[in-house]
CSV table of C-alpha atoms in Angstrom, one decimal:
chain,number,residue,atom,x,y,z
A,1169,MET,CA,15.5,19.3,17.0
A,1170,ALA,CA,14.7,22.8,18.4
A,1171,GLY,CA,17.5,24.3,16.4
A,1172,ALA,CA,16.3,22.6,13.2
A,1173,ILE,CA,12.8,24.0,13.7
A,1174,PHE,CA,14.2,27.4,14.4
A,1175,ILE,CA,16.5,27.4,11.4
A,1176,MET,CA,13.8,26.0,9.0
A,1177,GLY,CA,11.5,28.8,10.1
A,1178,SER,CA,14.1,31.6,10.0
A,1179,VAL,CA,15.9,30.5,6.8
A,1180,GLY,CA,13.7,28.0,4.9
A,1181,VAL,CA,10.3,29.7,5.2
A,1182,GLU,CA,12.0,33.2,5.0
A,1183,MET,CA,13.3,32.4,1.5
A,1184,ILE,CA,9.8,31.5,0.3
A,1185,THR,CA,8.3,34.5,2.0
A,1186,ALA,CA,10.8,36.8,0.5
A,1187,LYS,CA,10.1,35.5,-3.0
A,1188,ILE,CA,6.3,36.0,-2.5
A,1189,ALA,CA,7.0,39.5,-1.2
A,1190,PHE,CA,9.1,40.3,-4.2
A,1191,ILE,CA,6.5,39.0,-6.7
A,1192,GLY,CA,3.3,40.2,-5.1
A,1193,GLY,CA,4.3,42.6,-2.3
A,1194,GLU,CA,3.6,42.4,1.4
A,1195,GLU,CA,-0.1,43.1,1.1
A,1196,ASN,CA,-1.4,39.7,0.2
A,1197,TRP,CA,-2.7,36.7,2.1
A,1198,ALA,CA,0.1,34.3,1.0
A,1199,TYR,CA,2.8,36.6,2.4
A,1200,ILE,CA,0.9,37.1,5.7
A,1201,ILE,CA,0.2,33.4,6.2
A,1202,LEU,CA,3.8,32.5,5.5
A,1203,MET,CA,5.2,35.2,7.7
A,1204,THR,CA,3.0,33.9,10.5
A,1205,ILE,CA,4.2,30.4,10.0
A,1206,GLU,CA,7.8,31.6,9.9
A,1207,GLU,CA,7.5,33.5,13.2
A,1208,ALA,CA,5.6,30.6,14.8
A,1209,MET,CA,8.3,28.2,13.9
A,1210,GLU,CA,11.0,30.4,15.4
A,1211,MET,CA,9.0,30.9,18.6
A,1212,PHE,CA,8.2,27.2,18.9
A,1213,GLY,CA,11.9,26.3,18.3
A,1214,ILE,CA,13.0,28.6,21.1
A,1215,ALA,CA,10.2,27.4,23.4
A,1216,LEU,CA,11.2,23.8,22.8
A,1217,PHE,CA,14.8,24.6,23.5
A,1218,ILE,CA,13.9,26.2,26.8
A,1219,TYR,CA,11.6,23.4,27.8
A,1220,THR,CA,14.3,20.8,26.9
A,1221,LEU,CA,16.9,22.8,28.9
A,1222,PHE,CA,14.7,22.9,32.0
A,1223,LEU,CA,13.9,19.2,31.6
A,1224,TYR,CA,17.6,18.4,31.4
A,1225,ILE,CA,18.3,20.5,34.5
A,1226,ASN,CA,15.5,18.8,36.4
A,1227,ILE,CA,16.8,15.3,35.4
A,1228,GLU,CA,20.5,16.1,36.0
A,1229,PHE,CA,20.3,18.2,39.2
A,1230,GLY,CA,16.8,17.5,40.6
A,1231,SER,CA,15.8,21.1,41.2
A,1232,LEU,CA,16.4,24.7,40.1
A,1233,LYS,CA,16.4,27.7,42.3
A,1234,ILE,CA,16.5,31.2,40.8
A,1235,THR,CA,17.2,34.2,43.1
A,1236,VAL,CA,17.0,37.8,41.9
A,1237,LYS,CA,18.4,40.5,44.1
A,1238,GLY,CA,18.3,44.2,43.6
A,1239,ASN,CA,19.2,47.4,45.4
A,1240,LYS,CA,15.6,48.5,46.0
A,1241,SER,CA,14.3,48.1,49.5
A,1242,LEU,CA,11.5,45.6,49.8
A,1243,LYS,CA,10.4,46.3,53.4
A,1244,ASN,CA,6.7,46.6,52.6
A,1245,GLU,CA,6.6,44.0,49.8
A,1246,LYS,CA,5.4,40.5,50.4
A,1247,LYS,CA,8.1,37.9,49.9
A,1248,ILE,CA,7.4,34.9,47.6
A,1249,THR,CA,9.3,31.8,48.7
A,1250,SER,CA,9.1,28.2,47.5
A,1251,THR,CA,11.1,25.2,48.5
A,1252,GLU,CA,9.3,23.0,45.9
A,1253,PRO,CA,11.5,21.8,43.0
A,1254,ILE,CA,10.3,22.5,39.5
A,1255,LYS,CA,8.4,19.5,38.1
A,1256,PHE,CA,7.9,18.8,34.5
A,1257,HIS,CA,5.3,16.4,33.2
């Protein structure tokens, strides 16, 4: 479903937006509104995919731990630790 929403925004609405831009240019309300809808559909599709992926990880494995390490010394920095699993409602 996330892929369908993303593709309909990036291809489907883009075709309509391109036609309006060709006819009336990019300086009109119809173009601006359709461009906003197109971008919103793309972002919503990606957000839905990420949410569904995290939900699947939570159901399948129970928790998710992400660790990021770098070369910079963090002697004076406060450490953020959590043993709580990620919960989705």
